[in-house]
Tab-separated table of C-alpha atoms (C1' of nucleotides) in Angstrom:
chain	number	residue	atom	x	y	z
A	1	MET	CA	72.321	64.358	173.721
A	2	ARG	CA	73.025	67.779	175.124
A	3	GLN	CA	72.548	71.510	174.599
A	4	SER	CA	68.899	71.771	175.207
A	5	ARG	CA	70.068	75.030	176.756
A	6	SER	CA	70.477	76.485	173.267
A	7	THR	CA	66.833	77.494	173.233
A	8	LYS	CA	67.330	79.931	176.061
A	9	ARG	CA	70.259	81.437	174.290
A	10	ARG	CA	68.300	82.658	171.310
A	11	SER	CA	67.634	86.036	172.881
A	12	GLU	CA	71.120	87.316	172.372
A	13	CYS	CA	71.124	86.396	168.694
A	14	PRO	CA	74.334	87.146	166.755
A	15	ILE	CA	75.941	83.771	166.771
A	16	SER	CA	73.599	81.750	169.004
A	17	PHE	CA	72.144	79.636	166.318
A	18	GLY	CA	75.564	78.460	165.262
A	19	LEU	CA	76.701	77.369	168.726
A	20	ASP	CA	75.553	73.814	168.343
A	21	ILE	CA	78.049	73.341	165.562
A	22	PHE	CA	80.740	75.837	166.501
A	23	GLY	CA	80.595	74.783	170.094
A	24	ASP	CA	82.077	71.419	169.299
A	25	GLN	CA	85.444	70.585	167.817
A	26	TRP	CA	84.637	67.233	166.375
A	27	THR	CA	81.613	68.481	164.569
A	28	LEU	CA	83.714	71.155	162.970
A	29	LEU	CA	86.429	68.711	162.003
A	30	ILE	CA	83.896	66.472	160.371
A	31	LEU	CA	82.377	69.358	158.441
A	32	ARG	CA	85.856	70.372	157.358
A	33	ASP	CA	86.566	66.868	156.143
A	34	ILE	CA	83.286	66.793	154.221
A	35	LEU	CA	83.468	70.248	152.725
A	36	PHE	CA	87.208	70.694	152.041
A	37	TYR	CA	88.420	67.205	151.440
A	38	ASN	CA	85.333	65.529	150.121
A	39	ARG	CA	85.626	62.745	152.572
A	40	VAL	CA	82.544	60.559	152.660
A	41	ASN	CA	83.200	57.377	154.707
A	42	PHE	CA	83.107	56.739	158.384
A	43	LYS	CA	86.736	55.656	158.505
A	44	ASP	CA	87.947	58.781	156.632
A	45	PHE	CA	86.660	61.418	158.997
A	46	ALA	CA	89.375	63.156	160.924
A	47	PRO	CA	91.576	60.104	160.541
A	48	ARG	CA	94.707	61.644	161.946
A	49	GLU	CA	92.976	63.140	164.868
A	50	HIS	CA	92.266	59.722	166.327
A	51	ILE	CA	88.677	60.463	166.914
A	52	ALA	CA	87.110	57.654	168.904
A	53	THR	CA	84.584	55.678	166.900
A	54	ASN	CA	81.864	56.154	169.429
A	55	ILE	CA	82.279	59.864	169.440
A	56	LEU	CA	82.382	60.007	165.663
A	57	SER	CA	79.224	57.951	165.282
A	58	GLU	CA	77.418	60.130	167.833
A	59	ARG	CA	78.475	63.292	166.022
A	60	LEU	CA	77.407	61.925	162.666
A	61	LYS	CA	74.031	61.121	164.000
A	62	LYS	CA	73.740	64.581	165.451
A	63	LEU	CA	74.780	66.214	162.193
A	64	GLU	CA	72.299	64.078	160.307
A	65	SER	CA	69.438	64.786	162.702
A	66	MET	CA	70.220	68.524	162.495
A	67	GLY	CA	70.091	68.490	158.708
A	68	PHE	CA	73.764	69.022	157.953
A	69	ILE	CA	74.473	65.720	156.226
A	70	THR	CA	72.647	62.846	154.699
A	71	LYS	CA	73.619	59.211	154.812
A	72	CYS	CA	73.167	56.585	152.165
A	73	ARG	CA	74.560	53.225	151.301
A	74	ASN	CA	77.293	52.857	148.725
A	75	ASP	CA	75.951	50.922	145.786
A	76	LYS	CA	79.327	49.502	144.747
A	77	LEU	CA	80.538	48.550	148.188
A	78	GLN	CA	77.517	47.391	150.114
A	79	ASN	CA	79.194	47.518	153.480
A	80	GLN	CA	80.050	51.177	153.152
A	81	TYR	CA	78.035	54.286	153.734
A	82	ILE	CA	78.376	57.693	152.160
A	83	TYR	CA	77.820	60.895	154.016
A	84	SER	CA	77.062	63.950	151.925
A	85	PRO	CA	76.682	67.594	152.879
A	86	THR	CA	73.338	69.374	152.509
A	87	SER	CA	73.023	72.955	151.406
A	88	LYS	CA	72.747	73.903	155.033
A	89	SER	CA	76.331	72.767	155.595
A	90	LYS	CA	77.587	73.789	152.187
A	91	ASP	CA	76.557	77.319	153.082
A	92	LEU	CA	78.880	77.111	156.026
A	93	LEU	CA	81.816	77.361	153.692
A	94	PRO	CA	82.178	81.145	154.018
A	95	VAL	CA	82.454	80.678	157.775
A	96	LEU	CA	85.086	78.014	157.507
A	97	LEU	CA	87.006	80.064	154.965
A	98	GLU	CA	87.105	83.035	157.302
A	99	ILE	CA	88.342	80.783	160.150
A	100	MET	CA	91.009	79.496	157.824
A	101	LEU	CA	92.173	82.899	156.744
A	102	TRP	CA	92.194	84.126	160.337
A	103	GLY	CA	94.199	81.097	161.361
A	104	PHE	CA	96.772	81.607	158.619
A	105	GLN	CA	97.264	85.153	159.831
A	106	TYR	CA	97.677	84.386	163.543
A	107	ASP	CA	99.147	80.951	163.598
A	108	PRO	CA	102.747	81.414	164.757
A	109	ASP	CA	103.819	78.607	162.374
A	110	SER	CA	101.292	79.109	159.659
A	111	PRO	CA	101.580	76.433	157.019
A	112	VAL	CA	101.015	78.811	154.061
A	113	SER	CA	103.772	80.488	152.085
A	114	LYS	CA	104.744	84.061	152.682
A	115	VAL	CA	103.732	84.920	149.147
A	116	PHE	CA	100.227	83.698	149.758
A	117	LEU	CA	100.007	85.312	153.124
A	118	GLU	CA	100.887	88.618	151.620
A	119	ARG	CA	98.413	88.241	148.799
A	120	MET	CA	95.830	87.392	151.349
A	121	GLY	CA	96.327	90.792	152.977
A	122	ARG	CA	96.259	92.669	149.689
A	123	GLU	CA	93.493	91.055	147.709
A	124	ARG	CA	91.383	89.321	150.356
A	125	MET	CA	88.190	89.157	148.286
A	126	THR	CA	89.899	87.658	145.283
A	127	VAL	CA	91.631	85.063	147.320
A	128	LEU	CA	88.404	84.220	149.069
A	129	ARG	CA	86.657	83.769	145.718
A	130	GLU	CA	89.486	81.651	144.386
A	131	ILE	CA	89.407	79.289	147.310
A	132	THR	CA	85.635	79.044	147.213
A	133	GLN	CA	85.829	77.952	143.568
A	134	ALA	CA	88.628	75.586	144.263
A	135	VAL	CA	86.683	73.960	147.070
A	136	GLU	CA	83.427	73.792	145.177
A	137	SER	CA	85.076	72.225	142.207
A	138	GLY	CA	86.811	69.659	144.363
A	139	ARG	CA	90.233	71.086	143.615
A	140	PHE	CA	91.097	72.418	147.016
A	141	ALA	CA	93.884	69.888	147.636
A	142	VAL	CA	95.554	71.028	144.518
A	143	TYR	CA	95.015	74.758	145.231
A	144	ARG	CA	96.328	74.248	148.717
A	145	GLN	CA	99.541	72.869	147.381
A	146	GLU	CA	100.146	75.034	144.362
A	147	GLU	CA	98.785	78.407	145.485
A	148	MET	CA	99.126	78.277	149.238
A	149	GLY	CA	102.400	76.535	149.163
A	150	ILE	CA	101.473	73.860	151.568
A	151	SER	CA	103.449	70.787	150.642
A	152	ASP	CA	102.734	68.250	153.398
A	153	LEU	CA	99.402	66.522	153.469
B	1	MET	CA	94.285	73.300	180.625
B	2	ARG	CA	93.455	71.080	177.692
B	3	GLN	CA	93.923	70.536	173.953
B	4	SER	CA	97.554	69.708	173.862
B	5	ARG	CA	96.235	67.531	171.107
B	6	SER	CA	95.921	70.568	168.911
B	7	THR	CA	99.525	70.353	167.890
B	8	LYS	CA	98.927	67.037	166.196
B	9	ARG	CA	96.029	68.489	164.375
B	10	ARG	CA	98.079	71.111	162.515
B	11	SER	CA	98.670	68.780	159.562
B	12	GLU	CA	95.183	68.997	158.249
B	13	CYS	CA	95.280	72.795	158.299
B	14	PRO	CA	92.096	74.530	157.125
B	15	ILE	CA	90.483	75.354	160.417
B	16	SER	CA	92.741	73.595	162.846
B	17	PHE	CA	94.246	76.682	164.374
B	18	GLY	CA	90.833	78.015	165.222
B	19	LEU	CA	89.672	74.943	167.065
B	20	ASP	CA	90.698	76.153	170.487
B	21	ILE	CA	88.232	78.956	170.214
B	22	PHE	CA	85.633	77.470	167.961
B	23	GLY	CA	85.594	74.221	169.785
B	24	ASP	CA	84.078	75.894	172.828
B	25	GLN	CA	80.697	77.540	173.253
B	26	TRP	CA	81.483	79.718	176.209
B	27	THR	CA	84.587	81.123	174.606
B	28	LEU	CA	82.513	82.095	171.632
B	29	LEU	CA	79.827	83.682	173.703
B	30	ILE	CA	82.353	85.743	175.548
B	31	LEU	CA	83.941	86.920	172.328
B	32	ARG	CA	80.508	87.804	171.008
B	33	ASP	CA	79.777	89.781	174.117
B	34	ILE	CA	83.048	91.628	173.823
B	35	LEU	CA	82.979	92.313	170.118
B	36	PHE	CA	79.283	92.903	169.422
B	37	TYR	CA	78.039	94.317	172.672
B	38	ASN	CA	81.094	95.951	174.046
B	39	ARG	CA	80.713	94.232	177.332
B	40	VAL	CA	83.764	94.558	179.563
B	41	ASN	CA	82.977	93.361	183.067
B	42	PHE	CA	82.969	89.891	184.572
B	43	LYS	CA	79.320	90.124	185.505
B	44	ASP	CA	78.249	91.248	182.039
B	45	PHE	CA	79.487	88.297	180.080
B	46	ALA	CA	76.799	86.038	178.731
B	47	PRO	CA	74.514	87.186	181.555
B	48	ARG	CA	71.381	85.540	180.303
B	49	GLU	CA	73.089	82.321	179.587
B	50	HIS	CA	73.644	81.674	183.221
B	51	ILE	CA	77.282	80.813	182.701
B	52	ALA	CA	78.748	79.548	185.917
B	53	THR	CA	81.240	81.862	187.486
B	54	ASN	CA	83.917	79.232	187.696
B	55	ILE	CA	83.609	78.397	183.995
B	56	LEU	CA	83.604	82.046	183.092
B	57	SER	CA	86.704	82.831	185.029
B	58	GLU	CA	88.486	79.828	183.570
B	59	ARG	CA	87.588	80.862	179.996
B	60	LEU	CA	88.655	84.462	180.607
B	61	LYS	CA	92.007	83.271	181.837
B	62	LYS	CA	92.346	81.058	178.825
B	63	LEU	CA	91.453	83.850	176.452
B	64	GLU	CA	93.929	86.130	178.112
B	65	SER	CA	96.699	83.617	178.010
B	66	MET	CA	96.006	83.007	174.345
B	67	GLY	CA	96.196	86.686	173.537
B	68	PHE	CA	92.586	87.308	172.709
B	69	ILE	CA	91.830	89.737	175.509
B	70	THR	CA	93.687	91.920	177.998
B	71	LYS	CA	92.622	92.606	181.553
B	72	CYS	CA	93.121	95.776	183.530
B	73	ARG	CA	91.679	97.429	186.594
B	74	ASN	CA	89.003	100.049	186.266
B	75	ASP	CA	90.368	103.364	187.540
B	76	LYS	CA	87.033	104.735	188.574
B	77	LEU	CA	85.755	101.594	190.265
B	78	GLN	CA	88.681	99.943	191.884
B	79	ASN	CA	86.935	96.673	192.522
B	80	GLN	CA	86.109	96.186	188.894
B	81	TYR	CA	88.167	94.876	185.969
B	82	ILE	CA	87.914	95.675	182.314
B	83	TYR	CA	88.457	93.084	179.612
B	84	SER	CA	89.340	94.418	176.174
B	85	PRO	CA	89.753	92.655	172.844
B	86	THR	CA	93.123	92.527	171.133
B	87	SER	CA	93.504	92.777	167.397
B	88	LYS	CA	93.682	88.999	167.306
B	89	SER	CA	90.113	88.796	168.503
B	90	LYS	CA	88.954	91.896	166.637
B	91	ASP	CA	90.019	90.148	163.483
B	92	LEU	CA	87.613	87.370	164.282
B	93	LEU	CA	84.692	89.692	163.460
B	94	PRO	CA	84.407	88.476	159.851
B	95	VAL	CA	84.083	84.944	161.141
B	96	LEU	CA	81.386	85.877	163.626
B	97	LEU	CA	79.537	87.873	161.048
B	98	GLU	CA	79.494	84.910	158.680
B	99	ILE	CA	78.161	82.729	161.466
B	100	MET	CA	75.492	85.289	162.132
B	101	LEU	CA	74.397	85.552	158.554
B	102	TRP	CA	74.348	81.814	158.199
B	103	GLY	CA	72.244	81.570	161.324
B	104	PHE	CA	69.798	84.135	160.141
B	105	GLN	CA	69.344	82.090	156.990
B	106	TYR	CA	68.821	78.711	158.596
B	107	ASP	CA	67.273	79.470	161.993
B	108	PRO	CA	63.638	78.295	161.702
B	109	ASP	CA	62.585	81.244	163.782
B	110	SER	CA	65.181	83.732	162.756
B	111	PRO	CA	64.887	86.963	164.777
B	112	VAL	CA	65.538	89.271	161.803
B	113	SER	CA	62.844	90.843	159.639
B	114	LYS	CA	61.908	89.420	156.221
B	115	VAL	CA	63.018	92.686	154.639
B	116	PHE	CA	66.518	92.291	156.044
B	117	LEU	CA	66.689	88.655	155.238
B	118	GLU	CA	65.861	89.366	151.654
B	119	ARG	CA	68.376	92.159	151.414
B	120	MET	CA	70.942	89.833	152.887
B	121	GLY	CA	70.379	87.494	149.951
B	122	ARG	CA	70.576	90.223	147.335
B	123	GLU	CA	73.398	92.418	148.541
B	124	ARG	CA	75.438	90.305	150.811
B	125	MET	CA	78.611	92.318	150.595
B	126	THR	CA	76.967	95.582	151.319
B	127	VAL	CA	75.139	94.231	154.296
B	128	LEU	CA	78.370	92.676	155.583
B	129	ARG	CA	80.117	96.027	155.252
B	130	GLU	CA	77.301	97.849	156.982
B	131	ILE	CA	77.276	95.513	159.937
B	132	THR	CA	81.063	95.674	160.246
B	133	GLN	CA	80.940	99.401	160.432
B	134	ALA	CA	78.079	99.340	162.877
B	135	VAL	CA	79.951	96.951	165.115
B	136	GLU	CA	83.284	98.821	164.952
B	137	SER	CA	81.616	102.126	165.722
B	138	GLY	CA	79.819	100.612	168.687
B	139	ARG	CA	76.456	101.066	167.082
B	140	PHE	CA	75.490	97.437	166.524
B	141	ALA	CA	72.658	97.492	169.102
B	142	VAL	CA	71.043	100.270	167.184
B	143	TYR	CA	71.669	98.648	163.798
B	144	ARG	CA	70.264	95.437	165.081
B	145	GLN	CA	67.032	97.105	166.061
B	146	GLU	CA	66.576	99.546	163.199
B	147	GLU	CA	67.944	97.657	160.204
B	148	MET	CA	67.544	94.079	161.168
B	149	GLY	CA	64.210	94.583	162.809
B	150	ILE	CA	65.026	92.848	166.020
B	151	SER	CA	63.093	94.460	168.812
B	152	ASP	CA	63.680	92.359	171.814
B	153	LEU	CA	66.998	92.573	173.573
C	1	DC	C1'	87.699	44.927	156.280
C	2	DC	C1'	83.665	48.549	157.349
C	3	DG	C1'	80.504	50.834	160.542
C	4	DG	C1'	79.329	51.071	164.392
C	5	DA	C1'	77.754	49.670	169.799
C	6	DT	C1'	79.107	48.727	174.618
C	7	DC	C1'	81.801	49.064	178.569
C	8	DC	C1'	84.303	51.760	181.796
C	9	DG	C1'	87.983	54.637	183.919
C	10	DT	C1'	89.160	59.616	183.535
C	11	DT	C1'	88.290	64.286	182.553
C	12	DT	C1'	85.435	68.194	182.342
C	13	DC	C1'	81.356	70.583	183.275
C	14	DG	C1'	78.419	73.348	185.823
C	15	DA	C1'	75.284	74.696	190.021
C	16	DT	C1'	75.867	76.271	194.435
C	17	DA	C1'	78.192	78.042	198.281
C	18	DC	C1'	81.691	80.682	199.880
C	19	DT	C1'	85.683	84.384	200.168
C	20	DG	C1'	88.363	88.898	199.528
D	1	DC	C1'	82.081	92.799	192.191
D	2	DA	C1'	85.226	89.261	190.907
D	3	DG	C1'	86.320	85.517	191.528
D	4	DT	C1'	87.717	80.350	194.219
D	5	DA	C1'	86.299	75.712	196.268
D	6	DT	C1'	83.507	71.800	196.332
D	7	DC	C1'	81.265	67.967	194.396
D	8	DG	C1'	77.758	65.332	191.845
D	9	DA	C1'	76.618	64.774	186.915
D	10	DA	C1'	77.798	64.562	182.293
D	11	DA	C1'	80.820	63.928	178.495
D	12	DC	C1'	85.001	62.128	176.728
D	13	DG	C1'	87.856	58.658	174.735
D	14	DG	C1'	90.418	54.189	174.582
D	15	DA	C1'	89.652	49.345	174.093
D	16	DT	C1'	87.020	45.809	172.840
D	17	DC	C1'	83.372	43.367	170.711
D	18	DC	C1'	79.810	42.568	167.062
D	19	DG	C1'	77.021	42.219	162.712
D	20	DG	C1'	77.266	42.428	157.647
DNA sequence: CCGGATCCGTTTCGATACTG
DNA sequence: CAGTATCGAAACGGATCCGG
């Protein structure tokens, strides 16, 4: 694969351990798909991003070998596999949420409504908690639309 | 440069706006150096990581063009330049902190003391606030050593 | 159809050497 | 000190093929 360099990097600590995941876009997109949108199948990962199948399969293997996801066969549809997040990746949610909030704040054409953006500034913690609950209960898509004011999927 | 693809990616929202930074290791390491360690000179960025000078200079340009850092000449030492974070990158601190905490939790040989790790689990918010203050007051190196129990630099 | 693997041209990386 | 130029090596990514 790559990044055997990451062992050297340990010395400087703060974010070094996360570089393997946060150093790669596709990995992040896959984790987003899994955590936010509850996507589980090969074909559903980052579907609009036109990720090449070879790249996707490589990343999935990497994520599996690093303990971020597990893979098992779908009982109903024997020719499908289901990828699920482990606690190691579920615990990345706070990170992804912070990235999301930061993005909403600095994206010149942020997709969220002004109302939500304002609330985000005022009651950050509450908003953070709300989203966390929405995500964990699988209702993020709804929250996104109703609370954030994002219409387009 | 690259990533003109990022415009397409907007539709899926959650972390898409952050991918330009979080998709690249070196960019993250530079931001870490700037935000946590108050490094300002070309030669000081990610010094132990052996980042190639061409890569470093490219990333610094990119970060500057994206509004994450500003560059100005050092008055005292005319042949040196000083890179400073903008509010756009300062506001990334919560993200980096979350990455750090996550890393401490899952790194098999986490550099932090057991005492700190335990405290991190119990009083997450407090710890988070502490570190934020330490970083923002330029005392992170001290905090790291005294509170986290990381001896080696 | 789904989940990949293989091939292969193109892009990017990154170590070193070199310049102002 | 702060970069640029060069160039071989690695990664990317589009297309195609393959097994279940």
